[in-house]
mmCIF file of C-alpha atoms in Angstrom:
data_model
loop_
_atom_site.group_PDB
_atom_site.id
_atom_site.type_symbol
_atom_site.label_atom_id
_atom_site.label_comp_id
_atom_site.label_asym_id
_atom_site.label_seq_id
_atom_site.Cartn_x
_atom_site.Cartn_y
_atom_site.Cartn_z
ATOM 1 C CA MET A 1 22.498 26.992 15.217
ATOM 2 C CA LYS A 2 20.151 26.764 12.255
ATOM 3 C CA ARG A 3 20.192 23.356 10.660
ATOM 4 C CA VAL A 4 19.196 21.990 7.293
ATOM 5 C CA PHE A 5 18.455 18.288 6.920
ATOM 6 C CA VAL A 6 18.520 16.750 3.439
ATOM 7 C CA THR A 7 17.002 13.290 2.963
ATOM 8 C CA VAL A 8 16.560 10.980 -0.051
ATOM 9 C CA GLY A 9 14.987 8.072 1.828
ATOM 10 C CA THR A 10 15.957 4.654 0.486
ATOM 11 C CA THR A 11 16.579 5.968 -3.028
ATOM 12 C CA SER A 12 19.655 7.367 -4.734
ATOM 13 C CA PHE A 13 19.419 11.014 -5.767
ATOM 14 C CA ASP A 14 22.883 12.216 -6.733
ATOM 15 C CA ASP A 15 21.511 15.307 -8.512
ATOM 16 C CA LEU A 16 20.074 16.636 -5.291
ATOM 17 C CA ILE A 17 23.187 15.944 -3.224
ATOM 18 C CA GLU A 18 25.369 17.554 -5.874
ATOM 19 C CA ARG A 19 23.179 20.644 -6.187
ATOM 20 C CA VAL A 20 22.649 21.232 -2.499
ATOM 21 C CA THR A 21 26.413 21.084 -1.833
ATOM 22 C CA SER A 22 27.264 23.315 -4.820
ATOM 23 C CA PRO A 23 28.880 26.674 -3.922
ATOM 24 C CA GLU A 24 25.822 28.625 -5.175
ATOM 25 C CA ALA A 25 23.337 26.679 -3.051
ATOM 26 C CA VAL A 26 25.602 26.778 -0.011
ATOM 27 C CA GLN A 27 25.852 30.587 -0.426
ATOM 28 C CA GLU A 28 22.055 30.870 -0.407
ATOM 29 C CA LEU A 29 21.743 28.696 2.676
ATOM 30 C CA LYS A 30 24.374 30.746 4.469
ATOM 31 C CA ALA A 31 22.629 33.984 3.466
ATOM 32 C CA ARG A 32 19.473 32.677 5.139
ATOM 33 C CA GLY A 33 21.312 31.984 8.348
ATOM 34 C CA TYR A 34 21.721 28.225 8.113
ATOM 35 C CA GLN A 35 24.998 27.017 9.574
ATOM 36 C CA HIS A 36 24.743 23.245 9.728
ATOM 37 C CA LEU A 37 23.970 20.903 6.815
ATOM 38 C CA VAL A 38 23.166 17.237 7.368
ATOM 39 C CA LEU A 39 22.870 14.942 4.345
ATOM 40 C CA GLN A 40 21.210 11.509 4.305
ATOM 41 C CA VAL A 41 22.349 10.159 0.919
ATOM 42 C CA GLY A 42 20.768 6.696 0.846
ATOM 43 C CA GLN A 43 22.010 4.565 -2.041
ATOM 44 C CA GLY A 44 23.580 7.496 -3.885
ATOM 45 C CA SER A 45 27.142 7.386 -5.169
ATOM 46 C CA ILE A 46 28.075 10.753 -3.651
ATOM 47 C CA LEU A 47 28.900 10.770 0.070
ATOM 48 C CA PRO A 48 30.533 14.143 0.796
ATOM 49 C CA ASP A 49 33.360 14.456 3.277
ATOM 50 C CA SER A 50 32.643 16.477 6.389
ATOM 51 C CA ASP A 51 35.471 18.882 5.599
ATOM 52 C CA SER A 52 34.519 19.336 1.947
ATOM 53 C CA CYS A 53 32.481 22.434 2.774
ATOM 54 C CA HIS A 54 34.031 25.519 4.331
ATOM 55 C CA GLU A 55 30.966 27.741 4.591
ATOM 56 C CA LEU A 56 28.813 25.389 6.649
ATOM 57 C CA THR A 57 29.469 22.466 8.980
ATOM 58 C CA LEU A 58 28.633 19.361 7.020
ATOM 59 C CA GLU A 59 27.629 15.882 8.123
ATOM 60 C CA ALA A 60 26.740 13.023 5.763
ATOM 61 C CA PHE A 61 25.519 9.461 6.221
ATOM 62 C CA ARG A 62 23.719 6.825 4.191
ATOM 63 C CA PHE A 63 21.047 5.282 6.384
ATOM 64 C CA LYS A 64 19.763 5.293 9.927
ATOM 65 C CA ASP A 65 17.076 3.232 11.618
ATOM 66 C CA SER A 66 15.125 6.415 12.179
ATOM 67 C CA ILE A 67 15.593 9.976 10.939
ATOM 68 C CA ALA A 68 13.058 11.319 13.440
ATOM 69 C CA GLU A 69 15.813 12.920 15.531
ATOM 70 C CA ASN A 70 17.369 14.600 12.475
ATOM 71 C CA ILE A 71 14.008 15.984 11.463
ATOM 72 C CA LYS A 72 13.295 17.164 14.988
ATOM 73 C CA CYS A 73 16.565 19.135 15.140
ATOM 74 C CA ALA A 74 16.191 20.656 11.694
ATOM 75 C CA ASP A 75 14.958 24.150 10.880
ATOM 76 C CA LEU A 76 14.460 23.234 7.244
ATOM 77 C CA VAL A 77 14.055 19.819 5.615
ATOM 78 C CA ILE A 78 14.927 19.310 1.957
ATOM 79 C CA SER A 79 13.586 15.965 0.789
ATOM 80 C CA HIS A 80 12.898 13.772 -2.206
ATOM 81 C CA ALA A 81 9.227 13.265 -3.027
ATOM 82 C CA GLY A 82 8.814 10.082 -0.996
ATOM 83 C CA ALA A 83 5.581 9.865 0.934
ATOM 84 C CA GLY A 84 7.211 8.602 4.102
ATOM 85 C CA SER A 85 9.731 11.456 4.221
ATOM 86 C CA CYS A 86 7.083 14.065 3.427
ATOM 87 C CA LEU A 87 4.570 12.844 5.980
ATOM 88 C CA GLU A 88 7.178 12.359 8.693
ATOM 89 C CA THR A 89 8.474 15.907 8.197
ATOM 90 C CA LEU A 90 5.046 17.503 8.018
ATOM 91 C CA GLY A 91 3.937 15.474 11.025
ATOM 92 C CA ALA A 92 6.873 16.977 12.963
ATOM 93 C CA GLY A 93 5.722 20.459 11.941
ATOM 94 C CA LYS A 94 8.911 21.310 10.024
ATOM 95 C CA PRO A 95 9.139 23.462 6.886
ATOM 96 C CA LEU A 96 9.601 21.181 3.896
ATOM 97 C CA LEU A 97 11.097 21.757 0.464
ATOM 98 C CA VAL A 98 10.528 18.793 -1.841
ATOM 99 C CA VAL A 99 12.958 18.300 -4.716
ATOM 100 C CA VAL A 100 11.431 16.257 -7.509
ATOM 101 C CA ASN A 101 13.702 13.790 -9.261
ATOM 102 C CA ASP A 102 12.791 14.543 -12.869
ATOM 103 C CA LYS A 103 14.946 11.668 -14.063
ATOM 104 C CA LEU A 104 12.537 9.100 -12.581
ATOM 105 C CA MET A 105 9.877 7.805 -14.955
ATOM 106 C CA ASP A 106 6.258 7.378 -13.948
ATOM 107 C CA ASN A 107 6.814 8.347 -10.349
ATOM 108 C CA HIS A 108 3.456 8.005 -8.621
ATOM 109 C CA GLN A 109 4.962 9.364 -5.434
ATOM 110 C CA LEU A 110 4.709 12.791 -7.122
ATOM 111 C CA GLU A 111 0.934 12.719 -6.757
ATOM 112 C CA LEU A 112 1.138 13.185 -3.010
ATOM 113 C CA ALA A 113 3.874 15.847 -3.089
ATOM 114 C CA ARG A 114 1.912 17.759 -5.740
ATOM 115 C CA GLN A 115 -1.316 17.629 -3.726
ATOM 116 C CA LEU A 116 0.417 18.724 -0.524
ATOM 117 C CA HIS A 117 2.028 21.571 -2.476
ATOM 118 C CA GLN A 118 -1.382 22.622 -3.827
ATOM 119 C CA ASN A 119 -2.614 22.741 -0.255
ATOM 120 C CA SER A 120 0.408 24.923 0.620
ATOM 121 C CA HIS A 121 1.936 22.460 3.022
ATOM 122 C CA LEU A 122 5.315 22.318 1.279
ATOM 123 C CA LEU A 123 7.451 23.953 -1.387
ATOM 124 C CA TYR A 124 8.404 22.193 -4.576
ATOM 125 C CA CYS A 125 11.287 22.374 -7.071
ATOM 126 C CA THR A 126 13.689 20.313 -9.222
ATOM 127 C CA PRO A 127 17.459 19.953 -8.774
ATOM 128 C CA SER A 128 18.067 22.578 -11.476
ATOM 129 C CA THR A 129 15.822 25.142 -9.775
ATOM 130 C CA LEU A 130 17.003 24.388 -6.240
ATOM 131 C CA THR A 131 19.360 27.343 -5.868
ATOM 132 C CA GLU A 132 16.768 29.784 -7.225
ATOM 133 C CA THR A 133 14.126 28.370 -4.866
ATOM 134 C CA LEU A 134 16.429 28.666 -1.861
ATOM 135 C CA LYS A 135 16.947 32.302 -2.790
ATOM 136 C CA THR A 136 13.296 33.223 -3.154
ATOM 137 C CA MET A 137 11.385 30.829 -0.908
ATOM 138 C CA GLY A 138 8.923 32.128 1.649
ATOM 139 C CA LEU A 139 8.552 29.515 4.365
ATOM 140 C CA ALA A 140 6.125 31.624 6.362
ATOM 141 C CA VAL A 141 3.318 31.017 3.854
ATOM 142 C CA LEU A 142 3.278 27.299 4.481
ATOM 143 C CA SER A 143 0.120 26.212 6.244
ATOM 144 C CA SER A 144 0.326 23.713 9.044
ATOM 145 C CA PHE A 145 -0.415 20.113 8.315
ATOM 146 C CA LEU A 146 -3.056 18.454 10.413
ATOM 147 C CA PRO A 147 -2.482 14.771 11.067
ATOM 148 C CA GLY A 148 -4.859 12.171 9.665
ATOM 149 C CA GLN A 149 -7.762 10.952 11.793
ATOM 150 C CA PRO A 150 -7.783 7.143 12.055
ATOM 151 C CA LYS A 151 -10.557 7.485 14.619
ATOM 152 C CA HIS A 152 -12.999 8.290 11.798
ATOM 153 C CA PHE A 153 -12.075 4.959 10.263
ATOM 154 C CA ALA A 154 -12.540 3.108 13.565
ATOM 155 C CA ASP A 155 -15.924 4.715 14.239
ATOM 156 C CA PHE A 156 -17.150 3.883 10.760
ATOM 157 C CA LEU A 157 -16.009 0.282 10.981
ATOM 158 C CA ASP A 158 -17.477 -0.237 14.456
ATOM 159 C CA ARG A 159 -20.864 0.952 13.188
ATOM 160 C CA ALA A 160 -20.685 -1.068 9.970
ATOM 161 C CA LEU A 161 -19.651 -4.290 11.715
ATOM 162 C CA GLY A 162 -22.030 -3.910 14.645
ATOM 163 C CA VAL A 163 -19.230 -3.780 17.217
ATOM 164 C CA GLN A 164 -20.620 -3.061 20.687
ATOM 165 C CA MET B 1 -19.388 -59.995 -47.831
ATOM 166 C CA HIS B 2 -16.775 -57.301 -48.321
ATOM 167 C CA ASN B 3 -19.521 -54.682 -48.822
ATOM 168 C CA ALA B 4 -21.382 -55.676 -45.659
ATOM 169 C CA PHE B 5 -18.182 -55.398 -43.657
ATOM 170 C CA ALA B 6 -17.414 -51.945 -45.118
ATOM 171 C CA LEU B 7 -20.976 -50.769 -44.365
ATOM 172 C CA ARG B 8 -20.783 -51.950 -40.753
ATOM 173 C CA SER B 9 -17.414 -50.287 -40.088
ATOM 174 C CA ASN B 10 -18.713 -47.015 -41.639
ATOM 175 C CA TRP B 11 -21.795 -47.147 -39.435
ATOM 176 C CA SER B 12 -19.802 -47.799 -36.273
ATOM 177 C CA LYS B 13 -17.457 -44.957 -37.172
ATOM 178 C CA ARG B 14 -20.451 -42.612 -37.432
ATOM 179 C CA VAL B 15 -21.816 -43.825 -34.113
ATOM 180 C CA SER B 16 -18.465 -43.169 -32.410
ATOM 181 C CA VAL B 17 -18.270 -39.675 -33.867
ATOM 182 C CA VAL B 18 -21.811 -38.865 -32.736
ATOM 183 C CA ALA B 19 -21.106 -40.323 -29.291
ATOM 184 C CA ILE B 20 -17.940 -38.271 -28.907
ATOM 185 C CA MET B 21 -19.744 -35.120 -30.001
ATOM 186 C CA ALA B 22 -22.582 -35.809 -27.572
ATOM 187 C CA VAL B 23 -20.118 -36.222 -24.713
ATOM 188 C CA LEU B 24 -18.255 -33.038 -25.671
ATOM 189 C CA LEU B 25 -21.513 -31.109 -25.939
ATOM 190 C CA GLY B 26 -22.587 -32.465 -22.589
ATOM 191 C CA LEU B 27 -19.285 -31.451 -21.013
ATOM 192 C CA PHE B 28 -19.442 -28.018 -22.586
ATOM 193 C CA THR B 29 -22.997 -27.446 -21.392
ATOM 194 C CA GLY B 30 -22.075 -28.654 -17.945
ATOM 195 C CA PHE B 31 -19.088 -26.324 -17.896
ATOM 196 C CA CYS B 32 -21.156 -23.292 -18.988
ATOM 197 C CA PHE B 33 -23.774 -24.134 -16.398
ATOM 198 C CA THR B 34 -21.134 -24.363 -13.658
ATOM 199 C CA VAL B 35 -19.589 -21.042 -14.690
ATOM 200 C CA ILE B 36 -22.998 -19.345 -14.618
ATOM 201 C CA CYS B 37 -23.724 -20.806 -11.182
ATOM 202 C CA VAL B 38 -20.352 -19.604 -9.877
ATOM 203 C CA ILE B 39 -20.919 -16.082 -11.240
ATOM 204 C CA VAL B 40 -24.398 -15.876 -9.736
ATOM 205 C CA ARG B 41 -23.086 -17.191 -6.413
ATOM 206 C CA LEU B 42 -20.218 -14.656 -6.558
ATOM 207 C CA LEU B 43 -22.635 -11.779 -7.122
ATOM 208 C CA ILE B 44 -24.847 -12.947 -4.267
ATOM 209 C CA VAL B 45 -21.871 -13.224 -1.911
ATOM 210 C CA ILE B 46 -20.424 -9.824 -2.901
ATOM 211 C CA ARG B 47 -23.763 -8.079 -2.379
ATOM 212 C CA SER B 48 -24.296 -9.619 1.068
ATOM 213 C CA GLY B 49 -21.535 -7.555 2.714
ATOM 214 C CA SER B 50 -23.640 -4.905 4.388
ATOM 215 C CA LYS B 51 -25.786 -7.491 6.172
ATOM 216 C CA CYS B 52 -22.741 -9.176 7.654
ATOM 217 C CA LYS B 53 -22.181 -7.852 11.187
ATOM 218 C CA PRO B 54 -19.592 -9.995 12.967
ATOM 219 C CA GLY B 55 -19.275 -7.452 15.810
ATOM 220 C CA GLU B 56 -22.732 -8.403 17.072
ATOM 221 C CA LYS B 57 -21.664 -11.895 18.037
ATOM 222 C CA GLY B 58 -18.436 -10.984 19.862
ATOM 223 C CA PRO B 59 -14.821 -10.127 19.046
ATOM 224 C CA VAL B 60 -13.946 -9.610 15.389
ATOM 225 C CA CYS B 61 -11.113 -11.791 14.112
ATOM 226 C CA VAL B 62 -8.971 -9.751 11.720
ATOM 227 C CA LEU B 63 -6.475 -10.808 9.103
ATOM 228 C CA ILE B 64 -4.152 -7.861 8.479
ATOM 229 C CA VAL B 65 -2.023 -7.694 5.349
ATOM 230 C CA ALA B 66 1.212 -5.850 6.038
ATOM 231 C CA GLY B 67 3.082 -4.797 2.901
ATOM 232 C CA SER B 68 6.567 -3.419 3.126
ATOM 233 C CA GLY B 69 7.690 0.054 4.213
ATOM 234 C CA GLY B 70 5.013 2.702 4.092
ATOM 235 C CA HIS B 71 2.219 0.154 3.760
ATOM 236 C CA THR B 72 3.011 -1.368 7.155
ATOM 237 C CA THR B 73 3.305 2.071 8.766
ATOM 238 C CA GLU B 74 -0.101 3.044 7.427
ATOM 239 C CA ILE B 75 -1.827 -0.172 8.406
ATOM 240 C CA LEU B 76 -0.464 0.047 11.950
ATOM 241 C CA ARG B 77 -1.810 3.589 12.226
ATOM 242 C CA LEU B 78 -5.220 2.188 11.351
ATOM 243 C CA MET B 79 -4.830 -0.737 13.779
ATOM 244 C CA GLU B 80 -3.930 1.718 16.542
ATOM 245 C CA SER B 81 -7.383 3.222 16.321
ATOM 246 C CA LEU B 82 -9.256 -0.075 16.537
ATOM 247 C CA SER B 83 -10.538 -1.183 19.929
ATOM 248 C CA GLN B 84 -9.787 -4.485 21.679
ATOM 249 C CA SER B 85 -12.980 -5.903 20.138
ATOM 250 C CA TYR B 86 -10.824 -6.652 17.124
ATOM 251 C CA SER B 87 -9.082 -9.819 18.215
ATOM 252 C CA PRO B 88 -7.376 -12.183 17.468
ATOM 253 C CA ARG B 89 -5.222 -10.273 14.964
ATOM 254 C CA HIS B 90 -3.333 -12.254 12.349
ATOM 255 C CA TYR B 91 -0.670 -10.253 10.532
ATOM 256 C CA ILE B 92 0.401 -11.613 7.166
ATOM 257 C CA ILE B 93 3.723 -10.459 5.740
ATOM 258 C CA ALA B 94 5.650 -11.372 2.609
ATOM 259 C CA ASP B 95 8.479 -13.859 3.062
ATOM 260 C CA THR B 96 11.051 -11.357 1.774
ATOM 261 C CA ASP B 97 9.924 -8.548 4.086
ATOM 262 C CA LYS B 98 12.556 -7.887 6.742
ATOM 263 C CA MET B 99 11.308 -4.759 8.465
ATOM 264 C CA SER B 100 7.595 -5.286 9.053
ATOM 265 C CA GLU B 101 7.863 -7.990 11.716
ATOM 266 C CA ASP B 102 9.782 -5.683 14.063
ATOM 267 C CA LYS B 103 7.336 -2.845 13.542
ATOM 268 C CA ILE B 104 4.383 -5.132 14.238
ATOM 269 C CA ARG B 105 5.882 -6.603 17.407
ATOM 270 C CA THR B 106 6.748 -3.130 18.727
ATOM 271 C CA PHE B 107 3.195 -2.011 18.022
ATOM 272 C CA GLU B 108 1.535 -5.033 19.640
ATOM 273 C CA ASN B 109 3.781 -4.869 22.690
ATOM 274 C CA SER B 110 2.848 -1.232 23.214
ATOM 275 C CA LYS B 111 -0.810 -2.270 23.127
ATOM 276 C CA LYS B 112 -0.179 -4.806 25.886
ATOM 277 C CA ASP B 113 1.153 -2.017 28.060
ATOM 278 C CA THR B 114 -2.124 -0.122 27.861
ATOM 279 C CA GLY B 115 -3.908 -3.143 29.269
ATOM 280 C CA SER B 116 -5.445 -4.117 25.970
ATOM 281 C CA LYS B 117 -5.919 -7.868 25.881
ATOM 282 C CA GLY B 118 -6.092 -10.001 22.766
ATOM 283 C CA GLN B 119 -3.692 -12.248 20.921
ATOM 284 C CA PHE B 120 -1.879 -11.735 17.671
ATOM 285 C CA THR B 121 0.130 -13.927 15.276
ATOM 286 C CA ILE B 122 2.518 -13.166 12.446
ATOM 287 C CA GLN B 123 2.508 -15.414 9.376
ATOM 288 C CA ARG B 124 4.442 -15.297 6.125
ATOM 289 C CA ILE B 125 3.449 -16.036 2.558
ATOM 290 C CA PRO B 126 5.399 -15.740 -0.710
ATOM 291 C CA ARG B 127 5.382 -12.234 -2.137
ATOM 292 C CA SER B 128 2.879 -11.848 -4.995
ATOM 293 C CA ARG B 129 4.867 -9.303 -6.941
ATOM 294 C CA GLU B 130 8.085 -7.336 -6.559
ATOM 295 C CA VAL B 131 8.018 -3.644 -7.502
ATOM 296 C CA ARG B 132 8.191 -3.252 -11.300
ATOM 297 C CA GLN B 133 7.951 -7.002 -11.912
ATOM 298 C CA SER B 134 6.677 -7.839 -15.403
ATOM 299 C CA TRP B 135 2.973 -8.560 -15.917
ATOM 300 C CA SER B 136 3.385 -12.151 -17.063
ATOM 301 C CA SER B 137 5.664 -13.248 -14.234
ATOM 302 C CA SER B 138 3.427 -11.381 -11.753
ATOM 303 C CA VAL B 139 0.502 -13.607 -12.726
ATOM 304 C CA ILE B 140 2.597 -16.692 -11.962
ATOM 305 C CA SER B 141 3.921 -15.401 -8.649
ATOM 306 C CA THR B 142 0.434 -14.282 -7.606
ATOM 307 C CA LEU B 143 -0.961 -17.736 -8.358
ATOM 308 C CA ASN B 144 1.867 -19.185 -6.300
ATOM 309 C CA ALA B 145 0.986 -16.880 -3.419
ATOM 310 C CA LEU B 146 -2.645 -18.023 -3.807
ATOM 311 C CA LEU B 147 -1.591 -21.626 -3.145
ATOM 312 C CA TYR B 148 -0.385 -20.469 0.268
ATOM 313 C CA ALA B 149 -3.123 -17.929 0.876
ATOM 314 C CA VAL B 150 -6.051 -20.337 0.462
ATOM 315 C CA PRO B 151 -5.053 -22.910 3.138
ATOM 316 C CA LEU B 152 -3.990 -20.070 5.449
ATOM 317 C CA VAL B 153 -7.299 -18.232 5.230
ATOM 318 C CA PHE B 154 -9.230 -21.506 5.422
ATOM 319 C CA ARG B 155 -7.420 -22.327 8.652
ATOM 320 C CA LEU B 156 -7.710 -18.877 10.279
ATOM 321 C CA ARG B 157 -11.360 -18.184 9.235
ATOM 322 C CA PRO B 158 -11.163 -14.412 9.860
ATOM 323 C CA ASP B 159 -14.280 -12.248 10.104
ATOM 324 C CA MET B 160 -12.490 -9.546 8.170
ATOM 325 C CA VAL B 161 -9.434 -8.976 5.965
ATOM 326 C CA LEU B 162 -7.848 -5.515 6.307
ATOM 327 C CA CYS B 163 -5.400 -4.394 3.637
ATOM 328 C CA ASN B 164 -4.034 -1.254 2.040
ATOM 329 C CA GLY B 165 -2.496 -2.017 -1.284
ATOM 330 C CA PRO B 166 0.548 -4.283 -1.456
ATOM 331 C CA GLY B 167 0.320 -7.106 -3.993
ATOM 332 C CA THR B 168 0.223 -9.600 -1.125
ATOM 333 C CA CYS B 169 -3.367 -8.587 -0.420
ATOM 334 C CA VAL B 170 -4.833 -9.785 -3.729
ATOM 335 C CA PRO B 171 -4.432 -13.558 -3.152
ATOM 336 C CA LEU B 172 -5.493 -13.180 0.485
ATOM 337 C CA CYS B 173 -8.671 -11.314 -0.471
ATOM 338 C CA ALA B 174 -9.324 -13.856 -3.220
ATOM 339 C CA ALA B 175 -9.011 -16.642 -0.626
ATOM 340 C CA GLY B 176 -11.432 -14.782 1.664
ATOM 341 C CA LEU B 177 -13.882 -14.457 -1.187
ATOM 342 C CA LEU B 178 -13.536 -18.174 -1.926
ATOM 343 C CA LEU B 179 -14.439 -19.001 1.648
ATOM 344 C CA GLY B 180 -17.659 -17.062 1.139
ATOM 345 C CA LEU B 181 -18.312 -18.566 -2.278
ATOM 346 C CA LEU B 182 -18.171 -22.062 -0.827
ATOM 347 C CA GLY B 183 -20.593 -21.078 1.908
ATOM 348 C CA LEU B 184 -18.017 -21.775 4.636
ATOM 349 C CA LYS B 185 -17.750 -18.241 6.039
ATOM 350 C CA ARG B 186 -18.554 -14.728 4.895
ATOM 351 C CA VAL B 187 -15.264 -12.821 5.141
ATOM 352 C CA LEU B 188 -15.546 -9.020 4.975
ATOM 353 C CA LEU B 189 -12.963 -7.353 2.726
ATOM 354 C CA VAL B 190 -11.885 -3.927 3.978
ATOM 355 C CA TYR B 191 -9.474 -2.012 1.751
ATOM 356 C CA VAL B 192 -7.899 1.353 2.583
ATOM 357 C CA GLU B 193 -6.032 2.906 -0.367
ATOM 358 C CA SER B 194 -2.697 4.429 0.589
ATOM 359 C CA ILE B 195 -2.481 8.159 1.287
ATOM 360 C CA CYS B 196 0.048 8.311 -1.572
ATOM 361 C CA ARG B 197 -2.745 7.641 -4.027
ATOM 362 C CA VAL B 198 -4.279 11.007 -4.837
ATOM 363 C CA GLU B 199 -5.293 10.805 -8.468
ATOM 364 C CA SER B 200 -5.131 7.140 -9.356
ATOM 365 C CA LEU B 201 -5.686 3.833 -7.609
ATOM 366 C CA SER B 202 -2.909 1.326 -7.139
ATOM 367 C CA LEU B 203 -3.074 -1.885 -9.173
ATOM 368 C CA SER B 204 -4.338 -3.798 -6.107
ATOM 369 C CA GLY B 205 -6.944 -1.103 -5.577
ATOM 370 C CA LYS B 206 -8.199 -1.354 -9.151
ATOM 371 C CA ILE B 207 -8.503 -5.128 -8.800
ATOM 372 C CA LEU B 208 -10.168 -5.093 -5.391
ATOM 373 C CA TYR B 209 -12.474 -2.081 -5.871
ATOM 374 C CA HIS B 210 -15.250 -4.251 -7.254
ATOM 375 C CA ILE B 211 -15.121 -7.036 -4.709
ATOM 376 C CA SER B 212 -14.329 -5.178 -1.478
ATOM 377 C CA ASP B 213 -17.090 -4.680 1.061
ATOM 378 C CA TYR B 214 -15.644 -1.400 2.335
ATOM 379 C CA PHE B 215 -13.217 0.478 0.064
ATOM 380 C CA PHE B 216 -11.679 3.640 1.556
ATOM 381 C CA VAL B 217 -9.911 6.425 -0.344
ATOM 382 C CA GLN B 218 -8.148 9.342 1.328
ATOM 383 C CA TRP B 219 -8.509 12.094 -1.254
ATOM 384 C CA SER B 220 -11.682 13.513 -2.740
ATOM 385 C CA THR B 221 -10.394 13.246 -6.330
ATOM 386 C CA LEU B 222 -10.504 9.473 -5.982
ATOM 387 C CA LYS B 223 -13.966 9.545 -4.455
ATOM 388 C CA ASP B 224 -15.152 11.368 -7.583
ATOM 389 C CA LYS B 225 -13.585 8.764 -9.824
ATOM 390 C CA TYR B 226 -14.691 5.774 -7.748
ATOM 391 C CA PRO B 227 -18.178 6.526 -6.457
ATOM 392 C CA LYS B 228 -18.581 3.285 -4.503
ATOM 393 C CA SER B 229 -15.584 4.188 -2.346
ATOM 394 C CA ILE B 230 -15.812 5.671 1.138
ATOM 395 C CA TYR B 231 -14.133 9.026 1.754
ATOM 396 C CA LEU B 232 -13.545 10.121 5.356
ATOM 397 C CA GLY B 233 -10.616 12.454 4.622
ATOM 398 C CA ARG B 234 -7.059 11.485 5.584
ATOM 399 C CA ILE B 235 -7.181 8.604 8.045
ATOM 400 C CA VAL B 236 -3.510 7.728 8.541
#
């Protein structure tokens, strides 16, 4: 069963939740073979009912200690532009579609999402272009994300500090 | 008689004025001299970083600044890569931080399992600045954090402070610098800018760029903008 996991981290992002559960977006997801939609809504005011959607099986919750399991089971992750969510998803090797909250002012988190998009690690859209993106997205072009190398840091520091 | 009295009081008035001015001038000169000495001393201390090699004498005592959320996750990724030569490890977290302590304990306990010896402590100080706090109140809360940071750093005497951007790190690095300024101990300041920072430095980064001994950035755009930084690619 193909699953989509939607996450907004610790923020509230009603626009995304509204758009992704709209009939048009749900149609697109169904057309692509997704059958299960899980929503992590954070502090948002919209918490959809599990029987509010007839086309897909829906599950919604606010917070969990860890969304690692949800990410692991997902075939597609749709996320806000938070660094933690992005890096956790890419680290798990899952296709990622980042939805930018254009109502947030001076959002420095965008820098990372933009850079990762430039390096073709994720796809990028806004709530208003979500449905269109779901229709036309090509997940196969996404290049895999190599994890960071803290060892380079350790080696450098050992040399600089004279650690034996 | 009246004239003589008037003359004498005039004269003593002039003497007092001159005396006061002499004292003020003396104080002012002394103050300027002290400031110049402090600046020169500061420059000497800052430039001495590369000669400081605490690893040669034995284990390196580290003071680790854990900010909230992503900051703690990133700093623990860095700590994971460091060998057991980095011990004891003192983690400093903000008093209002609820999540970091658990993450740190889980991390340190997993290290114990791999046979890695070395102690660690967790200490709390007041938070320097909440997200989006105004500039003026941030100055006050940072100074307040400094009042805690200075005695803490003076007591722990770390070889190195490791931080990655939360406001909490500014007073702790300032305290480390003070320790060096006073000739008590040369504390190395190691700063790793968060992976979220691609095009611009965080406020802490901008402040600490000039006084850090080792300043790491994780994207080449920042290396171009800040030439004294160290770029080793993504390290978290």
